[in-house]
Tab-separated table of C-alpha atoms and ligand atoms in Angstrom:
chain	number	residue	atom	x	y	z
A	1	MET	CA	160.714	68.924	125.608
A	2	PHE	CA	160.290	70.676	128.925
A	3	LEU	CA	163.704	72.252	128.503
A	4	ARG	CA	162.634	73.694	125.206
A	5	TYR	CA	159.567	75.303	126.779
A	6	LEU	CA	161.753	76.603	129.560
A	7	LEU	CA	164.063	78.211	127.006
A	8	ALA	CA	161.051	79.757	125.327
A	9	ILE	CA	159.824	81.165	128.619
A	10	ILE	CA	163.239	82.560	129.386
A	11	ALA	CA	163.273	84.139	125.940
A	12	LEU	CA	159.816	85.503	126.650
A	13	ALA	CA	161.188	87.238	129.706
A	14	ARG	CA	163.857	88.849	127.599
A	15	SER	CA	161.679	90.049	124.803
A	16	THR	CA	157.955	90.025	124.178
A	17	THR	CA	158.195	90.334	120.405
A	18	ALA	CA	160.731	87.660	119.591
A	19	VAL	CA	161.059	84.006	120.480
A	20	SER	CA	164.107	81.869	120.903
A	21	THR	CA	164.593	78.724	118.872
A	22	GLY	CA	167.615	77.767	120.907
A	23	ASP	CA	170.520	79.519	119.286
A	24	SER	CA	169.152	82.609	117.619
A	25	ILE	CA	166.372	85.149	118.018
A	26	LYS	CA	163.733	84.975	115.259
A	27	ILE	CA	160.832	87.291	114.540
A	28	PRO	CA	157.634	85.154	114.490
A	29	ARG	CA	155.742	85.395	111.239
A	30	GLN	CA	152.017	85.495	110.693
A	31	ALA	CA	150.490	82.051	110.236
A	32	SER	CA	148.792	81.727	106.835
A	33	ILE	CA	145.313	80.675	107.911
A	34	PRO	CA	142.398	79.971	105.542
A	35	SER	CA	140.369	82.950	104.316
A	36	GLY	CA	137.411	83.804	106.516
A	37	TRP	CA	139.416	82.935	109.616
A	38	ALA	CA	141.182	85.618	111.625
A	39	PHE	CA	143.365	85.889	114.674
A	40	VAL	CA	141.322	87.104	117.662
A	41	SER	CA	143.711	87.574	120.552
A	42	CYS	CA	145.883	85.972	123.157
A	43	PHE	CA	143.717	84.720	126.053
A	44	ILE	CA	144.311	83.443	129.566
A	45	ASP	CA	143.154	79.810	129.605
A	46	ASN	CA	142.005	79.536	133.197
A	47	THR	CA	141.758	75.761	133.426
A	48	SER	CA	140.412	75.854	136.983
A	49	ALA	CA	137.349	77.648	135.618
A	50	GLY	CA	137.061	75.254	132.653
A	51	ARG	CA	138.909	75.632	129.394
A	52	LEU	CA	138.337	78.627	127.144
A	53	LEU	CA	137.841	76.214	124.232
A	54	THR	CA	136.647	72.867	125.529
A	55	VAL	CA	137.229	70.382	122.732
A	56	ASN	CA	140.743	68.950	122.803
A	57	SER	CA	141.739	68.068	119.238
A	58	GLY	CA	144.003	65.272	120.410
A	59	LEU	CA	146.406	66.198	117.600
A	60	PRO	CA	150.044	65.177	118.242
A	61	THR	CA	151.679	67.803	120.431
A	62	GLU	CA	155.128	67.445	118.818
A	63	THR	CA	154.154	68.711	115.365
A	64	MET	CA	151.692	71.509	116.085
A	65	THR	CA	151.217	74.467	113.735
A	66	VAL	CA	148.510	77.141	113.727
A	67	GLU	CA	147.466	75.986	110.246
A	68	GLY	CA	147.195	72.364	111.391
A	69	CYS	CA	145.030	73.309	114.354
A	70	VAL	CA	142.747	75.605	112.355
A	71	GLU	CA	142.373	72.949	109.621
A	72	TYR	CA	141.401	70.382	112.240
A	73	CYS	CA	138.750	72.668	113.762
A	74	ILE	CA	137.392	73.552	110.297
A	75	SER	CA	137.095	69.898	109.324
A	76	ASN	CA	135.057	69.310	112.475
A	77	ASN	CA	132.828	72.335	111.905
A	78	TRP	CA	133.979	74.417	114.826
A	79	ALA	CA	133.948	78.230	114.810
A	80	TYR	CA	136.966	78.702	117.103
A	81	ALA	CA	140.464	77.218	117.106
A	82	GLY	CA	143.078	77.816	119.787
A	83	VAL	CA	146.718	76.822	120.215
A	84	GLU	CA	148.339	76.657	123.636
A	85	TYR	CA	151.622	75.693	125.308
A	86	GLY	CA	153.388	75.288	121.971
A	87	GLY	CA	151.717	72.039	120.971
A	88	GLU	CA	148.067	71.856	122.126
A	89	CYS	CA	145.066	72.511	119.901
A	90	TYR	CA	141.489	73.120	121.040
A	91	CYS	CA	138.248	73.878	119.186
A	92	ASP	CA	134.819	75.141	120.204
A	93	GLU	CA	131.715	76.950	119.033
A	94	VAL	CA	131.938	79.658	121.665
A	95	LEU	CA	134.594	81.208	123.871
A	96	HIS	CA	133.902	80.024	127.405
A	97	GLU	CA	135.165	83.204	128.945
A	98	ASP	CA	135.043	83.597	132.694
A	99	GLY	CA	135.203	87.380	132.796
A	100	SER	CA	137.731	89.161	130.659
A	101	GLN	CA	140.493	86.732	129.828
A	102	GLU	CA	142.041	88.623	126.937
A	103	THR	CA	145.671	89.410	127.616
A	104	SER	CA	148.644	90.996	125.906
A	105	SER	CA	149.987	89.176	122.867
A	106	GLY	CA	153.375	89.061	124.564
A	107	ASP	CA	151.950	86.330	126.839
A	108	CYS	CA	151.485	84.077	123.810
A	109	SER	CA	155.053	83.674	122.659
A	110	MET	CA	155.794	79.967	122.664
A	111	PRO	CA	157.035	78.687	119.310
A	112	CYS	CA	154.843	76.028	117.764
A	113	THR	CA	156.354	72.570	118.054
A	114	GLY	CA	155.781	71.976	114.341
A	115	ASP	CA	157.024	75.370	113.124
A	116	ALA	CA	159.278	77.414	115.374
A	117	PHE	CA	158.600	80.523	113.314
A	118	GLU	CA	154.987	80.569	114.494
A	119	THR	CA	153.691	81.168	118.002
A	120	CYS	CA	151.320	78.711	119.682
A	121	GLY	CA	150.092	80.456	122.823
A	122	GLY	CA	151.986	79.888	126.063
A	123	PRO	CA	151.620	78.248	129.480
A	124	ASN	CA	147.922	78.726	130.256
A	125	ARG	CA	147.800	81.147	127.357
A	126	MET	CA	145.875	80.479	124.176
A	127	ASP	CA	146.149	82.120	120.756
A	128	VAL	CA	142.580	82.122	119.507
A	129	TYR	CA	141.425	82.096	115.865
A	130	TRP	CA	137.801	82.486	114.709
A	131	ASN	CA	135.807	82.021	111.491
A	132	GLY	CA	133.552	85.009	112.151
A	133	ASP	CA	130.401	82.903	112.593
A	134	LEU	CA	128.228	84.724	115.129
A	135	ASN	CA	125.542	82.025	115.054
A	136	VAL	CA	125.922	80.316	118.380
A	137	PRO	CA	123.500	77.801	119.812
A	138	SER	CA	120.939	79.206	122.157
A	139	SER	CA	119.651	77.011	124.902
A	140	PRO	CA	117.038	75.834	124.377
A	141	SER	CA	117.335	76.031	120.596
A	142	PRO	CA	113.832	76.342	119.163
A	143	LEU	CA	113.081	74.358	116.016
A	144	TYR	CA	111.954	76.255	112.945
A	145	LYS	CA	108.292	75.845	111.885
A	146	SER	CA	107.776	72.881	114.114
A	147	TYR	CA	105.469	71.313	116.667
A	148	TRP	CA	108.534	70.017	118.469
A	149	THR	CA	109.286	72.090	121.549
A	150	TYR	CA	112.294	71.927	123.824
A	151	SER	CA	111.524	70.029	126.986
A	152	GLY	CA	114.849	70.112	128.849
A	153	CYS	CA	118.206	68.488	129.487
A	154	PHE	CA	117.725	64.949	130.831
A	155	VAL	CA	120.061	62.370	132.332
A	156	ASP	CA	120.699	59.272	130.225
A	157	ASP	CA	122.183	56.012	131.410
A	158	THR	CA	123.799	53.529	129.038
A	159	SER	CA	122.423	50.596	131.052
A	160	ASP	CA	118.897	52.039	131.250
A	161	ARG	CA	118.171	54.296	128.324
A	162	THR	CA	115.887	57.293	128.875
A	163	LEU	CA	114.725	57.050	125.254
A	164	SER	CA	115.090	53.501	124.039
A	165	VAL	CA	115.330	53.641	120.263
A	166	GLN	CA	118.440	54.986	118.554
A	167	VAL	CA	117.902	56.067	114.951
A	168	GLU	CA	120.086	57.486	112.215
A	169	PRO	CA	118.737	60.505	110.376
A	170	PRO	CA	119.391	60.492	106.615
A	171	SER	CA	123.106	60.965	105.817
A	172	ASN	CA	123.705	60.481	109.547
A	173	SER	CA	123.776	64.235	110.159
A	174	VAL	CA	122.343	64.379	113.672
A	175	SER	CA	120.881	67.677	114.879
A	176	PRO	CA	117.599	68.419	116.673
A	177	PRO	CA	115.775	69.173	113.367
A	178	THR	CA	116.895	65.986	111.600
A	179	CYS	CA	116.388	63.889	114.737
A	180	ALA	CA	112.877	65.331	115.134
A	181	ASP	CA	111.964	64.502	111.546
A	182	THR	CA	113.305	60.961	111.868
A	183	CYS	CA	111.586	60.233	115.198
A	184	ALA	CA	108.344	61.704	113.824
A	185	PHE	CA	108.641	59.373	110.844
A	186	TYR	CA	108.819	56.396	113.225
A	187	GLU	CA	105.837	57.847	115.117
A	188	TYR	CA	107.572	58.705	118.346
A	189	ASN	CA	106.633	61.911	120.087
A	190	THR	CA	109.805	62.443	122.130
A	191	MET	CA	113.351	62.715	120.874
A	192	GLY	CA	116.729	63.567	122.284
A	193	THR	CA	120.187	64.250	120.935
A	194	GLU	CA	123.216	63.136	122.927
A	195	PHE	CA	127.003	63.394	122.882
A	196	GLY	CA	127.139	65.545	119.744
A	197	ASP	CA	125.926	62.969	117.245
A	198	GLU	CA	123.382	60.537	118.660
A	199	CYS	CA	119.622	60.639	118.007
A	200	TRP	CA	117.259	58.770	120.346
A	201	CYS	CA	113.472	58.363	120.085
A	202	GLY	CA	110.783	57.349	122.546
A	203	ASN	CA	107.397	58.402	123.815
A	204	ASN	CA	108.409	59.895	127.171
A	205	THR	CA	111.415	60.452	129.394
A	206	GLY	CA	110.055	58.172	132.114
A	207	SER	CA	111.699	58.659	135.491
A	208	ALA	CA	114.887	60.223	134.092
A	209	ALA	CA	116.018	63.256	136.062
A	210	GLN	CA	115.902	66.669	134.453
A	211	VAL	CA	119.049	68.723	135.026
A	212	ALA	CA	120.140	72.283	134.234
A	213	ASP	CA	120.197	73.168	130.519
A	214	SER	CA	123.850	74.073	130.944
A	215	GLU	CA	124.649	70.350	131.354
A	216	CYS	CA	123.625	69.825	127.724
A	217	ALA	CA	126.449	71.926	126.352
A	218	MET	CA	127.884	69.855	123.519
A	219	THR	CA	127.208	71.357	120.100
A	220	CYS	CA	126.071	68.982	117.362
A	221	ASN	CA	128.911	67.757	115.162
A	222	ALA	CA	126.745	68.215	112.103
A	223	ASP	CA	125.331	71.635	112.977
A	224	ARG	CA	127.134	73.804	115.482
A	225	ASP	CA	124.122	76.101	115.786
A	226	PHE	CA	122.417	73.508	118.021
A	227	PHE	CA	123.261	71.700	121.225
A	228	CYS	CA	123.217	67.893	121.081
A	229	GLY	CA	123.181	66.926	124.757
A	230	ASP	CA	126.483	65.864	126.265
A	231	ALA	CA	127.989	62.679	127.721
A	232	ASN	CA	124.986	60.896	129.322
A	233	ARG	CA	122.859	63.981	128.747
A	234	LEU	CA	119.968	64.272	126.290
A	235	SER	CA	118.670	67.537	124.802
A	236	VAL	CA	115.022	66.511	124.745
A	237	TYR	CA	112.210	67.809	122.523
A	238	VAL	CA	108.568	66.759	122.571
A	239	ASN	CA	106.207	66.792	119.605
A	240	ASN	CA	102.920	68.576	120.223
A	241	VAL	CA	100.984	67.928	117.020
A	242	PRO	CA	97.495	69.362	117.251
A	243	GLN	CA	94.850	66.698	117.589
A	244	GLU	CA	92.956	66.033	114.387
A	245	THR	CA	89.371	64.954	114.512
A	246	TYR	CA	88.214	64.045	111.037
A	247	SER	CA	84.550	63.643	110.514
A	248	SER	CA	83.790	60.312	108.961
A	249	ASP	CA	80.747	61.795	107.226
A	250	CYS	CA	80.959	62.549	103.576
A	251	LEU	CA	77.981	64.748	102.997
A	252	ASP	CA	77.067	67.733	100.908
A	253	LEU	CA	76.499	69.528	104.171
A	254	ASN	CA	80.221	69.450	104.854
A	255	VAL	CA	80.892	71.566	101.833
A	256	PRO	CA	80.784	75.181	102.971
A	257	SER	CA	78.397	77.422	101.081
A	258	TRP	CA	81.167	79.590	99.713
A	259	LEU	CA	82.749	76.662	97.948
A	260	ASN	CA	81.670	76.123	94.387
A	261	ILE	CA	82.051	72.392	94.319
A	262	SER	CA	82.175	72.449	90.586
A	263	ASP	CA	85.289	74.583	90.474
A	264	PHE	CA	88.156	74.116	92.905
A	265	THR	CA	91.861	73.457	93.139
A	266	LEU	CA	93.872	71.438	95.648
A	267	TYR	CA	96.671	72.461	97.953
A	268	ALA	CA	98.779	70.089	100.073
A	269	THR	CA	100.474	70.867	103.396
A	270	PRO	CA	102.632	68.437	105.391
A	271	LYS	CA	100.885	67.041	108.458
A	272	GLU	CA	104.219	67.147	110.211
A	273	PRO	CA	106.024	70.290	109.094
A	274	PRO	CA	109.583	69.248	108.260
A	275	THR	CA	111.917	70.747	110.826
A	276	SER	CA	115.053	70.081	108.819
A	277	SER	CA	115.688	71.862	105.546
A	278	GLY	CA	114.974	70.246	102.220
A	279	GLY	CA	111.675	68.677	103.202
A	280	TYR	CA	108.431	69.199	101.299
A	281	GLU	CA	106.753	72.298	102.706
A	282	GLY	CA	103.461	72.312	100.845
A	283	SER	CA	102.309	73.450	97.410
A	284	ALA	CA	99.478	73.652	94.927
A	285	LEU	CA	98.581	70.330	93.336
A	286	HIS	CA	98.141	69.960	89.584
A	287	ILE	CA	96.641	67.433	87.249
A	288	ILE	CA	99.336	66.422	84.798
A	289	ASP	CA	99.226	64.030	81.858
A	290	ILE	CA	101.515	61.037	82.203
A	291	LEU	CA	100.572	58.798	79.285
A	292	VAL	CA	98.779	59.134	75.965
A	293	ASP	CA	97.778	55.834	74.387
A	294	GLY	CA	95.640	56.280	71.296
A	295	ASP	CA	92.437	58.050	72.334
A	296	THR	CA	93.181	57.551	76.000
A	297	THR	CA	95.078	59.994	78.139
A	298	PHE	CA	96.080	59.100	81.695
A	299	SER	CA	96.722	61.847	84.229
A	300	LEU	CA	97.513	62.046	87.903
A	301	ILE	CA	97.598	64.569	90.722
A	302	SER	CA	101.082	65.855	91.396
A	303	ALA	CA	102.805	68.564	93.376
A	304	CYS	CA	105.221	69.043	90.478
A	305	GLN	CA	105.433	72.772	89.861
A	306	ASP	CA	107.488	72.571	86.640
A	307	CYS	CA	105.362	69.994	84.863
A	308	ASN	CA	103.041	70.889	82.000
A	309	VAL	CA	99.557	71.379	83.387
A	310	THR	CA	96.774	70.534	81.004
A	311	TRP	CA	93.928	70.594	83.526
A	312	THR	CA	93.665	73.553	85.849
A	313	GLY	CA	90.637	72.863	88.033
A	314	LEU	CA	88.479	70.118	89.478
A	315	SER	CA	84.902	69.385	90.257
A	316	PHE	CA	82.976	66.521	91.827
A	317	SER	CA	80.688	64.395	89.685
A	318	GLY	CA	78.014	64.525	92.370
A	319	THR	CA	76.887	67.240	94.726
A	320	GLY	CA	79.925	67.139	96.963
A	321	ALA	CA	81.002	63.554	96.474
A	322	GLY	CA	81.867	61.227	93.650
A	323	TYR	CA	84.453	61.144	90.907
A	324	LEU	CA	86.924	63.932	90.528
A	325	ILE	CA	86.555	65.629	87.172
A	326	PRO	CA	89.159	67.967	85.762
A	327	SER	CA	86.909	70.882	85.011
A	328	VAL	CA	88.991	73.177	82.908
A	329	SER	CA	91.052	72.055	79.981
A	330	ASN	CA	93.739	74.054	78.281
A	331	LEU	CA	93.596	71.731	75.308
A	332	GLU	CA	91.165	72.542	72.529
A	333	GLY	CA	88.582	69.809	72.347
A	334	ALA	CA	90.293	67.531	74.820
A	335	PRO	CA	87.941	64.869	76.064
A	336	PRO	CA	86.922	65.319	79.717
A	337	MET	CA	88.414	62.917	82.198
A	338	LEU	CA	87.268	61.020	85.292
A	339	SER	CA	89.163	59.888	88.353
A	340	LEU	CA	89.707	56.130	88.513
A	341	ASN	CA	88.991	54.039	91.562
A	342	LEU	CA	91.372	54.871	94.342
A	343	VAL	CA	93.859	52.091	95.114
A	344	ALA	CA	96.060	52.127	98.212
A	345	GLY	CA	99.674	52.857	97.391
A	346	ILE	CA	99.243	54.446	93.975
A	347	SER	CA	98.657	57.902	92.574
A	348	VAL	CA	95.275	59.527	92.101
A	349	LEU	CA	94.765	58.578	88.457
A	350	PHE	CA	92.439	59.928	85.792
A	351	GLN	CA	91.482	58.489	82.436
A	352	THR	CA	89.799	60.010	79.409
A	353	ARG	CA	86.081	59.680	80.053
A	354	SER	CA	85.230	58.535	76.531
A	355	THR	CA	87.374	55.431	76.997
A	356	ILE	CA	85.867	54.431	80.353
A	357	PRO	CA	83.147	51.761	80.032
A	358	ASN	CA	79.613	53.188	80.442
A	359	ASP	CA	78.655	50.572	82.985
A	360	LEU	CA	81.317	51.681	85.465
A	361	PRO	CA	79.507	51.652	88.805
A	362	ASP	CA	79.131	54.906	90.635
A	363	TYR	CA	82.048	55.028	92.991
A	364	PRO	CA	81.847	58.052	95.235
A	365	ASN	CA	85.334	57.759	96.603
A	366	PHE	CA	86.124	61.442	96.736
A	367	CYS	CA	84.488	64.075	98.886
A	368	THR	CA	85.352	66.670	101.487
A	369	VAL	CA	85.175	66.932	105.249
A	370	ALA	CA	85.591	69.993	107.424
A	371	ASN	CA	89.006	71.296	108.441
A	372	PRO	CA	90.069	68.716	111.051
A	373	TYR	CA	92.221	70.952	113.213
A	374	PRO	CA	91.008	72.706	116.330
A	375	GLU	CA	90.537	76.424	116.086
A	376	GLY	CA	93.605	78.382	117.106
A	377	SER	CA	95.975	75.488	116.419
A	378	GLY	CA	97.646	77.683	113.836
A	379	TYR	CA	97.383	74.849	111.387
A	380	SER	CA	94.783	75.679	108.817
A	381	PRO	CA	96.207	77.431	105.791
A	382	THR	CA	92.647	77.854	104.596
A	383	ASP	CA	89.303	77.702	106.292
A	384	GLY	CA	88.352	75.211	103.687
A	385	PRO	CA	87.546	71.541	103.932
A	386	VAL	CA	90.012	68.773	103.187
A	387	LEU	CA	89.742	66.171	100.474
A	388	THR	CA	88.944	62.604	101.454
A	389	GLY	CA	89.583	59.509	99.383
A	390	ASP	CA	87.744	56.301	100.260
A	391	TYR	CA	86.558	58.090	103.394
A	392	HIS	CA	90.135	58.737	104.492
A	393	ALA	CA	91.359	62.282	104.902
A	394	ASP	CA	94.398	61.091	106.794
A	395	ALA	CA	96.036	58.802	104.255
A	396	TRP	CA	97.451	61.254	101.711
A	397	ALA	CA	101.141	61.621	101.125
A	398	ILE	CA	103.446	63.364	98.692
A	399	CYS	CA	106.048	60.892	97.423
A	400	PRO	CA	109.097	61.556	95.220
A	401	ASN	CA	108.429	59.333	92.191
A	402	ILE	CA	111.669	57.756	90.998
A	403	SER	CA	110.017	56.318	87.857
A	404	ALA	CA	108.729	59.675	86.699
A	405	VAL	CA	110.020	62.285	84.289
A	406	PRO	CA	111.251	64.544	85.809
A	407	VAL	CA	112.731	62.049	88.257
A	408	ASN	CA	111.525	62.440	91.868
A	409	ARG	CA	108.398	64.215	90.689
A	410	LEU	CA	106.307	64.799	93.818
A	411	ASP	CA	103.123	62.784	93.238
A	412	LEU	CA	100.073	62.536	95.490
A	413	VAL	CA	99.636	58.978	96.783
A	414	SER	CA	96.891	57.431	98.887
A	415	GLN	CA	98.165	55.204	101.700
A	416	PRO	CA	101.797	54.818	100.548
A	417	GLN	CA	103.035	51.240	100.758
A	418	PRO	CA	106.453	49.761	101.542
A	419	ASP	CA	108.517	48.185	98.738
A	420	HIS	CA	106.813	50.169	95.998
A	421	PRO	CA	108.812	50.270	92.739
A	422	ASN	CA	108.066	53.961	92.127
A	423	TYR	CA	108.838	55.515	95.502
A	424	ASN	CA	110.566	54.934	98.799
A	425	VAL	CA	107.872	55.037	101.482
A	426	GLU	CA	110.332	56.593	103.940
A	427	GLU	CA	110.581	59.628	101.665
A	428	CYS	CA	106.805	60.156	101.488
A	429	VAL	CA	105.537	63.168	103.431
A	430	PRO	CA	102.067	62.755	104.962
A	431	VAL	CA	99.896	65.685	103.908
A	432	ASP	CA	96.470	67.199	104.242
A	433	VAL	CA	94.863	68.057	100.927
A	434	TRP	CA	92.940	71.308	101.151
A	435	VAL	CA	90.133	72.222	98.803
A	436	HIS	CA	90.501	75.800	97.511
A	437	ARG	CA	87.806	77.645	95.654
A	438	THR	CA	88.993	78.850	92.281
A	439	ALA	CA	88.939	82.635	92.230
B	1	NAG	C1	140.132	81.341	137.384
B	1	NAG	O1	138.816	80.844	137.633
B	1	NAG	C2	138.532	80.725	139.019
B	1	NAG	C3	137.187	80.035	139.163
B	1	NAG	O2	136.227	80.670	138.377
B	1	NAG	C4	138.559	82.119	139.632
B	1	NAG	O3	138.303	82.021	141.016
B	1	NAG	C5	139.956	82.739	139.407
B	1	NAG	O4	139.966	84.062	139.867
B	1	NAG	C6	140.311	82.721	137.937
B	1	NAG	N1	141.698	83.117	137.762
B	1	NAG	C7	142.074	84.035	136.868
B	1	NAG	C8	143.552	84.293	136.805
B	1	NAG	O5	141.281	84.615	136.135
B	2	NAG	C1	104.802	55.557	120.786
B	2	NAG	O1	103.558	56.152	120.520
B	2	NAG	C2	103.062	55.827	119.224
B	2	NAG	C3	101.820	56.659	118.979
B	2	NAG	O2	100.979	56.673	120.095
B	2	NAG	C4	102.786	54.333	119.156
B	2	NAG	O3	102.306	53.980	117.883
B	2	NAG	C5	104.085	53.589	119.424
B	2	NAG	O4	103.855	52.208	119.481
B	2	NAG	C6	104.714	54.052	120.745
B	2	NAG	N1	106.014	53.456	120.827
B	2	NAG	C7	106.493	52.962	121.966
B	2	NAG	C8	107.875	52.383	121.915
B	2	NAG	O5	105.862	52.965	122.996
B	3	NAG	C1	80.263	77.408	89.871
B	3	NAG	O1	80.802	76.659	88.760
B	3	NAG	C2	79.887	76.494	87.683
B	3	NAG	C3	80.539	75.563	86.672
B	3	NAG	O2	81.846	75.948	86.380
B	3	NAG	C4	79.523	77.829	87.095
B	3	NAG	O3	78.557	77.680	86.061
B	3	NAG	C5	78.947	78.718	88.199
B	3	NAG	O4	78.715	80.025	87.699
B	3	NAG	C6	79.907	78.812	89.389
B	3	NAG	N1	79.265	79.528	90.487
B	3	NAG	C7	79.905	80.460	91.202
B	3	NAG	C8	79.109	81.091	92.316
B	3	NAG	O5	81.068	80.792	91.003
B	4	NAG	C1	105.834	70.538	78.150
B	4	NAG	O1	105.270	70.747	76.883
B	4	NAG	C2	106.195	71.147	75.898
B	4	NAG	C3	105.426	71.489	74.627
B	4	NAG	O2	104.485	70.474	74.338
B	4	NAG	C4	107.204	70.010	75.683
B	4	NAG	O3	108.150	70.389	74.724
B	4	NAG	C5	107.905	69.719	77.010
B	4	NAG	O4	108.773	68.631	76.865
B	4	NAG	C6	106.882	69.428	78.090
B	4	NAG	N1	107.554	69.291	79.379
B	4	NAG	C7	107.356	68.277	80.227
B	4	NAG	C8	108.103	68.287	81.512
B	4	NAG	O5	106.572	67.360	79.958
B	5	NAG	C1	105.053	57.528	89.110
B	5	NAG	O1	105.378	57.760	87.768
B	5	NAG	C2	104.920	56.754	86.860
B	5	NAG	C3	105.398	57.173	85.470
B	5	NAG	O2	104.902	58.464	85.169
B	5	NAG	C4	103.421	56.647	86.952
B	5	NAG	O3	102.966	55.568	86.151
B	5	NAG	C5	102.974	56.419	88.389
B	5	NAG	O4	101.558	56.450	88.460
B	5	NAG	C6	103.548	57.518	89.247
B	5	NAG	N1	103.119	57.487	90.630
B	5	NAG	C7	103.282	56.471	91.481
B	5	NAG	C8	102.856	56.686	92.858
B	5	NAG	O5	103.737	55.398	91.146
């Protein structure tokens, strides 16, 4: 093998545009790389300063081609691919250039071990290919719309974990946003990503040493736009959710004067804004009919935006507390409805008033309390009060309802419960329910 490289180097000395395959001179042809990818240049790979592309593919060095290397880097989500010394393949998200390392293409003239008609860099020379993705991780990478803030790069130790609980985000796609959402779900306020694809949760980093951010330089396998720690290094984020202080009172006085309590709509916002994409981000709530049985119609409160809405507003039966009453009906002559008693784990249900027994005791389980968030927390989409149910303002969630039509309809649930036949509690998003005056 060495002899072959030697021949190639000798050939290189003779000509910079042709390579020797042993007995004849061949003109190298352009590798046919996937669309979107392009050849960048021949670079000096100054290994004493750290490799230009740091991730060694480990592909067999005897059968290397440019296509094979680029395919490998694509399948592992890297933005750069580089071939070197005829048979080596490296990938990375960024070029770790130590000054200007670009050099003349004549330096990259070694035939690829798997296809002698292609060139695969040279001794300490790398042919670099790139997919054109300019999105590189910044350090620290801030999380979108989140209370999680970057706290630093911390040392981890396999025999004494800095954050003790390892979790797997859904579909095992570890990145700071998905790790944050998963740790928040398990009620931890500190999370760290490590070694490209690990997610760890805890409540503090204890006595672990903080080191330079540059030591957390491994991009996440699942999302190359973020760093996910490194070997024994955690990229740590801490959750700074504003403190809520709900009033336990449920009085008329808590209803602001501008609010016409006999005419309002509801709006839900996640308590913990989802940091990964695809989460519920808040919406208007609607009262939708789910069942008609003779004279009785049953309805519930849902965040479904495509469902038929028959009731467009709400009021309280009392002066600021009591049943919820859908106040506006789109149906001619439809009988008014009342909210049913709130039960933990199920939807907020309504039933046609005419079919509810007259002797139903007054059950003032709905009212409002003032916006629970401190001023300036940036977390009050309205100045309005929030809805309470059974004196809880903090027990609402939006849950994808697998028994509903349309399937995964986002229904409002009070105190979601595990092992419920209609939803998976892990998919419920805790929300605040804001009371909006109808214009
Ligand atoms: C290689 O990197 C080292 C360390 O950064 C530097 O001193 C040296 O000049 C570099 N060599 C070349 C050829 O760029
Ligand atoms: C972390 O903090 C949360 C909220 O304070 C608490 O419920 C949980 O038990 C704590 N977990 C650990 C492992 O200390
Ligand atoms: C409040 O709602 C009631 C009932 O819908 C209506 O009669 C009244 O005019 C409204 N008041 C204001 C100030 O909007
Ligand atoms: C909405 O109402 C229309 C007309 O009554 C009906 O055809 C349609 O199936 C309804 N859609 C849903 C999602 O219930
Ligand atoms: C889910 O959908 C079913 C069918 O519409 C309904 O009976 C139930 O109340 C809904 N909500 C929950 C939380 O189960």
